[in-house]
Amino acid sequence: MEMIVIGGSAGAFQTLLSILEGMDKKIRIPIVLVLHRLKDQGSLLEKHIQLMTHYKVKEAEDKEFVKEGFLYTAPPGYHLLLEEDRSFSLDSSEMVNYSRPSIDVTFESFSRVLKEKCCGILLSGSNHDGAKGLKKIADNGGKTIVQDPDEAEFAVMPKAAIEIYKKHDVVTSNNIIKRLNYGFS
C-alpha cells in the first residue's frame, strides 16, 4: 500500500481520532484526510489531530510532494488531487456533493494515480460524498473500508457507499484500526 486516503463529514472526527490514536507507531504510510469543514477553521484541525498521532500533520499545499510519515489534510475551499509525480494539486472548481473539498474528487484522483496501491476509508457523514470515489478505488484494485453504519454517528455516507458497492470491508472503528495495523505493520 502506498497511501491511505480517509474521508468523512458529520460525526467522523471522533472516529478519526480513535483510529489515529490506535495505529501502530511503525506505520509511516502517508495518510491524506478529506473532512468537510468550514473555510475559516484555520489550523485548529491539524493541531488537534497532531495530539493524537505519531504522524507529522499539515495541510496539503499545491505542488507539494507526498512524504512518508506525514498526514495531510485537504485545505478548506479546495479539491485535493494527486499528480502522477506524487505531488498534490489544489483545485477550486465547482463543488461536488455540495462540498469543496469533495471526498469523491480526492478518492477518484488518488485511485487513478495509485491504482491497487491505494487504501480508501469512508467514515460517518450526512451526504453521499465519497461513495462513488470509494467504488473507483475498489474498481482499480485498491483496498476499501467503510465504517459500520450502525456505529457511525451519521450513517448516510457509509450506507451510500455500501449501496453502490457491496464488497467494501464494512467494520467498526476498532476493526478499522486492526485492519490498518495488520495490513501495514
PDB file of C-alpha atoms in Angstrom:
ATOM      1  CA  MET A   1       0.000   0.000   0.000  1.00  0.00           C
ATOM      2  CA  GLU A   2       1.385   3.387  -0.961  1.00  0.00           C
ATOM      3  CA  MET A   3      -1.179   5.745   0.612  1.00  0.00           C
ATOM      4  CA  ILE A   4      -4.219   5.770   2.877  1.00  0.00           C
ATOM      5  CA  VAL A   5      -6.973   8.254   1.993  1.00  0.00           C
ATOM      6  CA  ILE A   6      -9.662   8.884   4.606  1.00  0.00           C
ATOM      7  CA  GLY A   7     -12.898  10.766   4.005  1.00  0.00           C
ATOM      8  CA  GLY A   8     -15.579  11.842   6.414  1.00  0.00           C
ATOM      9  CA  SER A   9     -18.042  14.510   7.354  1.00  0.00           C
ATOM     10  CA  ALA A  10     -20.539  14.965  10.183  1.00  0.00           C
ATOM     11  CA  GLY A  11     -19.688  12.651  13.070  1.00  0.00           C
ATOM     12  CA  ALA A  12     -16.353  11.468  11.632  1.00  0.00           C
ATOM     13  CA  PHE A  13     -13.938  13.466  13.768  1.00  0.00           C
ATOM     14  CA  GLN A  14     -14.007  11.391  16.987  1.00  0.00           C
ATOM     15  CA  THR A  15     -13.805   8.159  14.999  1.00  0.00           C
ATOM     16  CA  LEU A  16     -10.847   9.518  13.074  1.00  0.00           C
ATOM     17  CA  LEU A  17      -9.055  10.454  16.293  1.00  0.00           C
ATOM     18  CA  SER A  18      -9.557   6.976  17.773  1.00  0.00           C
ATOM     19  CA  ILE A  19      -8.247   5.361  14.572  1.00  0.00           C
ATOM     20  CA  LEU A  20      -5.139   7.563  14.531  1.00  0.00           C
ATOM     21  CA  GLU A  21      -4.504   7.016  18.228  1.00  0.00           C
ATOM     22  CA  GLY A  22      -4.747   3.236  17.772  1.00  0.00           C
ATOM     23  CA  MET A  23      -2.452   2.963  14.757  1.00  0.00           C
ATOM     24  CA  ASP A  24       0.837   1.147  15.184  1.00  0.00           C
ATOM     25  CA  LYS A  25       3.672   3.666  15.514  1.00  0.00           C
ATOM     26  CA  LYS A  26       5.707   1.694  12.956  1.00  0.00           C
ATOM     27  CA  ILE A  27       3.242   2.579  10.202  1.00  0.00           C
ATOM     28  CA  ARG A  28       4.544   5.524   8.195  1.00  0.00           C
ATOM     29  CA  ILE A  29       2.498   5.239   5.002  1.00  0.00           C
ATOM     30  CA  PRO A  30       1.286   8.730   4.048  1.00  0.00           C
ATOM     31  CA  ILE A  31      -2.290   9.480   5.089  1.00  0.00           C
ATOM     32  CA  VAL A  32      -4.494  12.008   3.319  1.00  0.00           C
ATOM     33  CA  LEU A  33      -7.572  13.250   5.126  1.00  0.00           C
ATOM     34  CA  VAL A  34     -10.586  14.900   3.495  1.00  0.00           C
ATOM     35  CA  LEU A  35     -13.056  16.252   6.028  1.00  0.00           C
ATOM     36  CA  HIS A  36     -15.883  18.613   5.241  1.00  0.00           C
ATOM     37  CA  ARG A  37     -15.109  21.765   7.211  1.00  0.00           C
ATOM     38  CA  LEU A  38     -15.671  25.479   7.118  1.00  0.00           C
ATOM     39  CA  LYS A  39     -13.168  27.746   5.381  1.00  0.00           C
ATOM     40  CA  ASP A  40     -12.418  29.815   8.475  1.00  0.00           C
ATOM     41  CA  GLN A  41     -11.433  26.943  10.786  1.00  0.00           C
ATOM     42  CA  GLY A  42      -7.737  27.697  10.269  1.00  0.00           C
ATOM     43  CA  SER A  43      -5.206  25.202  11.575  1.00  0.00           C
ATOM     44  CA  LEU A  44      -7.233  24.032  14.587  1.00  0.00           C
ATOM     45  CA  LEU A  45      -7.966  20.721  12.866  1.00  0.00           C
ATOM     46  CA  GLU A  46      -4.297  19.988  12.213  1.00  0.00           C
ATOM     47  CA  LYS A  47      -3.259  20.994  15.751  1.00  0.00           C
ATOM     48  CA  HIS A  48      -5.895  18.744  17.316  1.00  0.00           C
ATOM     49  CA  ILE A  49      -5.048  15.762  15.103  1.00  0.00           C
ATOM     50  CA  GLN A  50      -1.322  16.202  15.819  1.00  0.00           C
ATOM     51  CA  LEU A  51      -2.026  15.474  19.501  1.00  0.00           C
ATOM     52  CA  MET A  52      -3.471  12.056  18.626  1.00  0.00           C
ATOM     53  CA  THR A  53      -0.955  10.637  16.144  1.00  0.00           C
ATOM     54  CA  HIS A  54       2.716   9.874  15.599  1.00  0.00           C
ATOM     55  CA  TYR A  55       2.440  11.360  12.099  1.00  0.00           C
ATOM     56  CA  LYS A  56       3.542  14.898  11.275  1.00  0.00           C
ATOM     57  CA  VAL A  57       0.287  16.686  10.452  1.00  0.00           C
ATOM     58  CA  LYS A  58      -0.058  19.506   7.939  1.00  0.00           C
ATOM     59  CA  GLU A  59      -2.434  20.994   5.420  1.00  0.00           C
ATOM     60  CA  ALA A  60      -1.555  19.885   1.867  1.00  0.00           C
ATOM     61  CA  GLU A  61      -0.041  22.560  -0.363  1.00  0.00           C
ATOM     62  CA  ASP A  62      -0.194  22.879  -4.137  1.00  0.00           C
ATOM     63  CA  LYS A  63       2.775  21.138  -5.854  1.00  0.00           C
ATOM     64  CA  GLU A  64       3.976  19.644  -2.545  1.00  0.00           C
ATOM     65  CA  PHE A  65       5.370  16.116  -2.806  1.00  0.00           C
ATOM     66  CA  VAL A  66       3.846  13.455  -0.554  1.00  0.00           C
ATOM     67  CA  LYS A  67       6.249  12.185   2.108  1.00  0.00           C
ATOM     68  CA  GLU A  68       6.257   9.122   4.324  1.00  0.00           C
ATOM     69  CA  GLY A  69       5.326   9.752   7.952  1.00  0.00           C
ATOM     70  CA  PHE A  70       3.018  12.672   7.153  1.00  0.00           C
ATOM     71  CA  LEU A  71      -0.734  13.081   7.482  1.00  0.00           C
ATOM     72  CA  TYR A  72      -2.047  15.706   5.083  1.00  0.00           C
ATOM     73  CA  THR A  73      -5.401  17.441   5.363  1.00  0.00           C
ATOM     74  CA  ALA A  74      -7.304  18.803   2.385  1.00  0.00           C
ATOM     75  CA  PRO A  75      -7.496  22.590   2.700  1.00  0.00           C
ATOM     76  CA  PRO A  76     -10.979  24.044   3.053  1.00  0.00           C
ATOM     77  CA  GLY A  77     -12.294  25.507  -0.195  1.00  0.00           C
ATOM     78  CA  TYR A  78     -10.170  23.290  -2.496  1.00  0.00           C
ATOM     79  CA  HIS A  79     -10.459  19.851  -4.051  1.00  0.00           C
ATOM     80  CA  LEU A  80      -7.295  17.859  -3.339  1.00  0.00           C
ATOM     81  CA  LEU A  81      -5.842  15.929  -6.281  1.00  0.00           C
ATOM     82  CA  LEU A  82      -2.785  13.711  -6.726  1.00  0.00           C
ATOM     83  CA  GLU A  83      -0.459  14.096  -9.726  1.00  0.00           C
ATOM     84  CA  GLU A  84       1.480  11.241 -11.345  1.00  0.00           C
ATOM     85  CA  ASP A  85       4.715  12.511  -9.752  1.00  0.00           C
ATOM     86  CA  ARG A  86       3.077  12.100  -6.300  1.00  0.00           C
ATOM     87  CA  SER A  87       2.616  15.820  -5.721  1.00  0.00           C
ATOM     88  CA  PHE A  88      -0.612  17.494  -4.676  1.00  0.00           C
ATOM     89  CA  SER A  89      -2.708  19.737  -6.849  1.00  0.00           C
ATOM     90  CA  LEU A  90      -5.336  22.078  -5.407  1.00  0.00           C
ATOM     91  CA  ASP A  91      -8.436  22.783  -7.476  1.00  0.00           C
ATOM     92  CA  SER A  92     -11.090  25.418  -6.832  1.00  0.00           C
ATOM     93  CA  SER A  93     -13.592  24.209  -9.431  1.00  0.00           C
ATOM     94  CA  GLU A  94     -17.298  23.716  -8.680  1.00  0.00           C
ATOM     95  CA  MET A  95     -18.463  21.952  -5.538  1.00  0.00           C
ATOM     96  CA  VAL A  96     -19.225  18.248  -5.821  1.00  0.00           C
ATOM     97  CA  ASN A  97     -21.927  16.879  -3.494  1.00  0.00           C
ATOM     98  CA  TYR A  98     -22.201  20.388  -2.045  1.00  0.00           C
ATOM     99  CA  SER A  99     -18.589  20.104  -0.899  1.00  0.00           C
ATOM    100  CA  ARG A 100     -15.159  21.507  -1.656  1.00  0.00           C
ATOM    101  CA  PRO A 101     -13.076  19.623  -0.812  1.00  0.00           C
ATOM    102  CA  SER A 102     -15.065  16.702  -2.142  1.00  0.00           C
ATOM    103  CA  ILE A 103     -14.189  13.226  -0.909  1.00  0.00           C
ATOM    104  CA  ASP A 104     -15.294  11.771  -4.269  1.00  0.00           C
ATOM    105  CA  VAL A 105     -12.920  14.043  -6.197  1.00  0.00           C
ATOM    106  CA  THR A 106      -9.965  13.123  -3.971  1.00  0.00           C
ATOM    107  CA  PHE A 107     -10.728   9.382  -3.912  1.00  0.00           C
ATOM    108  CA  GLU A 108     -11.092   9.305  -7.713  1.00  0.00           C
ATOM    109  CA  SER A 109      -7.881  11.261  -8.291  1.00  0.00           C
ATOM    110  CA  PHE A 110      -5.806   9.139  -5.913  1.00  0.00           C
ATOM    111  CA  SER A 111      -7.303   5.933  -7.327  1.00  0.00           C
ATOM    112  CA  ARG A 112      -6.441   6.970 -10.886  1.00  0.00           C
ATOM    113  CA  VAL A 113      -2.785   7.508  -9.936  1.00  0.00           C
ATOM    114  CA  LEU A 114      -2.203   4.813  -7.303  1.00  0.00           C
ATOM    115  CA  LYS A 115      -4.491   2.022  -8.595  1.00  0.00           C
ATOM    116  CA  GLU A 116      -4.127  -1.046  -6.301  1.00  0.00           C
ATOM    117  CA  LYS A 117      -1.675   0.812  -4.035  1.00  0.00           C
ATOM    118  CA  CYS A 118      -4.463   2.985  -2.579  1.00  0.00           C
ATOM    119  CA  CYS A 119      -6.499   2.317   0.562  1.00  0.00           C
ATOM    120  CA  GLY A 120      -9.691   4.356   0.904  1.00  0.00           C
ATOM    121  CA  ILE A 121     -11.601   4.655   4.165  1.00  0.00           C
ATOM    122  CA  LEU A 122     -15.033   6.286   4.410  1.00  0.00           C
ATOM    123  CA  LEU A 123     -16.349   7.360   7.802  1.00  0.00           C
ATOM    124  CA  SER A 124     -19.528   8.942   9.171  1.00  0.00           C
ATOM    125  CA  GLY A 125     -21.280  11.672   7.202  1.00  0.00           C
ATOM    126  CA  SER A 126     -24.668  13.054   6.283  1.00  0.00           C
ATOM    127  CA  ASN A 127     -24.464  13.138   2.473  1.00  0.00           C
ATOM    128  CA  HIS A 128     -23.342  10.796  -0.323  1.00  0.00           C
ATOM    129  CA  ASP A 129     -19.881  12.312  -0.888  1.00  0.00           C
ATOM    130  CA  GLY A 130     -17.221   9.622  -1.061  1.00  0.00           C
ATOM    131  CA  ALA A 131     -19.437   6.714  -2.114  1.00  0.00           C
ATOM    132  CA  LYS A 132     -18.649   6.909  -5.849  1.00  0.00           C
ATOM    133  CA  GLY A 133     -14.987   7.667  -5.247  1.00  0.00           C
ATOM    134  CA  LEU A 134     -14.597   4.697  -2.916  1.00  0.00           C
ATOM    135  CA  LYS A 135     -16.051   2.436  -5.587  1.00  0.00           C
ATOM    136  CA  LYS A 136     -13.443   3.803  -8.037  1.00  0.00           C
ATOM    137  CA  ILE A 137     -10.717   2.779  -5.590  1.00  0.00           C
ATOM    138  CA  ALA A 138     -12.228  -0.730  -5.451  1.00  0.00           C
ATOM    139  CA  ASP A 139     -12.599  -0.841  -9.261  1.00  0.00           C
ATOM    140  CA  ASN A 140      -8.884  -0.038  -9.591  1.00  0.00           C
ATOM    141  CA  GLY A 141      -7.874  -2.830  -7.202  1.00  0.00           C
ATOM    142  CA  GLY A 142      -7.371  -0.733  -4.074  1.00  0.00           C
ATOM    143  CA  LYS A 143      -8.478  -1.641  -0.574  1.00  0.00           C
ATOM    144  CA  THR A 144     -11.751  -0.070   0.607  1.00  0.00           C
ATOM    145  CA  ILE A 145     -13.059   0.201   4.151  1.00  0.00           C
ATOM    146  CA  VAL A 146     -16.387   1.667   5.295  1.00  0.00           C
ATOM    147  CA  GLN A 147     -17.281   2.487   8.875  1.00  0.00           C
ATOM    148  CA  ASP A 148     -20.143   0.274  10.012  1.00  0.00           C
ATOM    149  CA  PRO A 149     -23.308   2.388   9.554  1.00  0.00           C
ATOM    150  CA  ASP A 150     -24.675   1.033  12.856  1.00  0.00           C
ATOM    151  CA  GLU A 151     -21.701   2.633  14.632  1.00  0.00           C
ATOM    152  CA  ALA A 152     -21.496   5.842  12.583  1.00  0.00           C
ATOM    153  CA  GLU A 153     -22.981   8.945  14.173  1.00  0.00           C
ATOM    154  CA  PHE A 154     -24.410   9.824  10.735  1.00  0.00           C
ATOM    155  CA  ALA A 155     -24.965   6.678   8.664  1.00  0.00           C
ATOM    156  CA  VAL A 156     -25.912   8.303   5.321  1.00  0.00           C
ATOM    157  CA  MET A 157     -22.371   8.363   3.910  1.00  0.00           C
ATOM    158  CA  PRO A 158     -21.403   4.778   4.848  1.00  0.00           C
ATOM    159  CA  LYS A 159     -24.793   3.448   3.671  1.00  0.00           C
ATOM    160  CA  ALA A 160     -24.422   5.239   0.314  1.00  0.00           C
ATOM    161  CA  ALA A 161     -21.043   3.570  -0.237  1.00  0.00           C
ATOM    162  CA  ILE A 162     -22.440   0.132   0.624  1.00  0.00           C
ATOM    163  CA  GLU A 163     -25.461   0.604  -1.655  1.00  0.00           C
ATOM    164  CA  ILE A 164     -23.187   1.361  -4.629  1.00  0.00           C
ATOM    165  CA  TYR A 165     -20.748  -1.489  -3.933  1.00  0.00           C
ATOM    166  CA  LYS A 166     -21.482  -4.396  -1.598  1.00  0.00           C
ATOM    167  CA  LYS A 167     -17.909  -5.741  -1.350  1.00  0.00           C
ATOM    168  CA  HIS A 168     -16.358  -2.945   0.747  1.00  0.00           C
ATOM    169  CA  ASP A 169     -14.873  -4.072   4.050  1.00  0.00           C
ATOM    170  CA  VAL A 170     -17.589  -2.781   6.445  1.00  0.00           C
ATOM    171  CA  VAL A 171     -16.273  -2.680  10.007  1.00  0.00           C
ATOM    172  CA  THR A 172     -16.365  -0.775  13.307  1.00  0.00           C
ATOM    173  CA  SER A 173     -13.680   1.782  14.088  1.00  0.00           C
ATOM    174  CA  ASN A 174     -11.868  -0.735  16.322  1.00  0.00           C
ATOM    175  CA  ASN A 175     -11.693  -3.129  13.412  1.00  0.00           C
ATOM    176  CA  ILE A 176     -10.510  -0.360  11.081  1.00  0.00           C
ATOM    177  CA  ILE A 177      -7.558   0.035  13.452  1.00  0.00           C
ATOM    178  CA  LYS A 178      -6.924  -3.731  13.371  1.00  0.00           C
ATOM    179  CA  ARG A 179      -7.129  -3.813   9.548  1.00  0.00           C
ATOM    180  CA  LEU A 180      -4.633  -0.969   9.237  1.00  0.00           C
ATOM    181  CA  ASN A 181      -2.250  -2.367  11.841  1.00  0.00           C
ATOM    182  CA  TYR A 182      -2.414  -5.902  10.452  1.00  0.00           C
ATOM    183  CA  GLY A 183      -2.174  -4.837   6.817  1.00  0.00           C
ATOM    184  CA  PHE A 184       0.579  -2.249   7.127  1.00  0.00           C
ATOM    185  CA  SER A 185       2.833  -3.269  10.017  1.00  0.00           C
TER     186      SER A 185
END
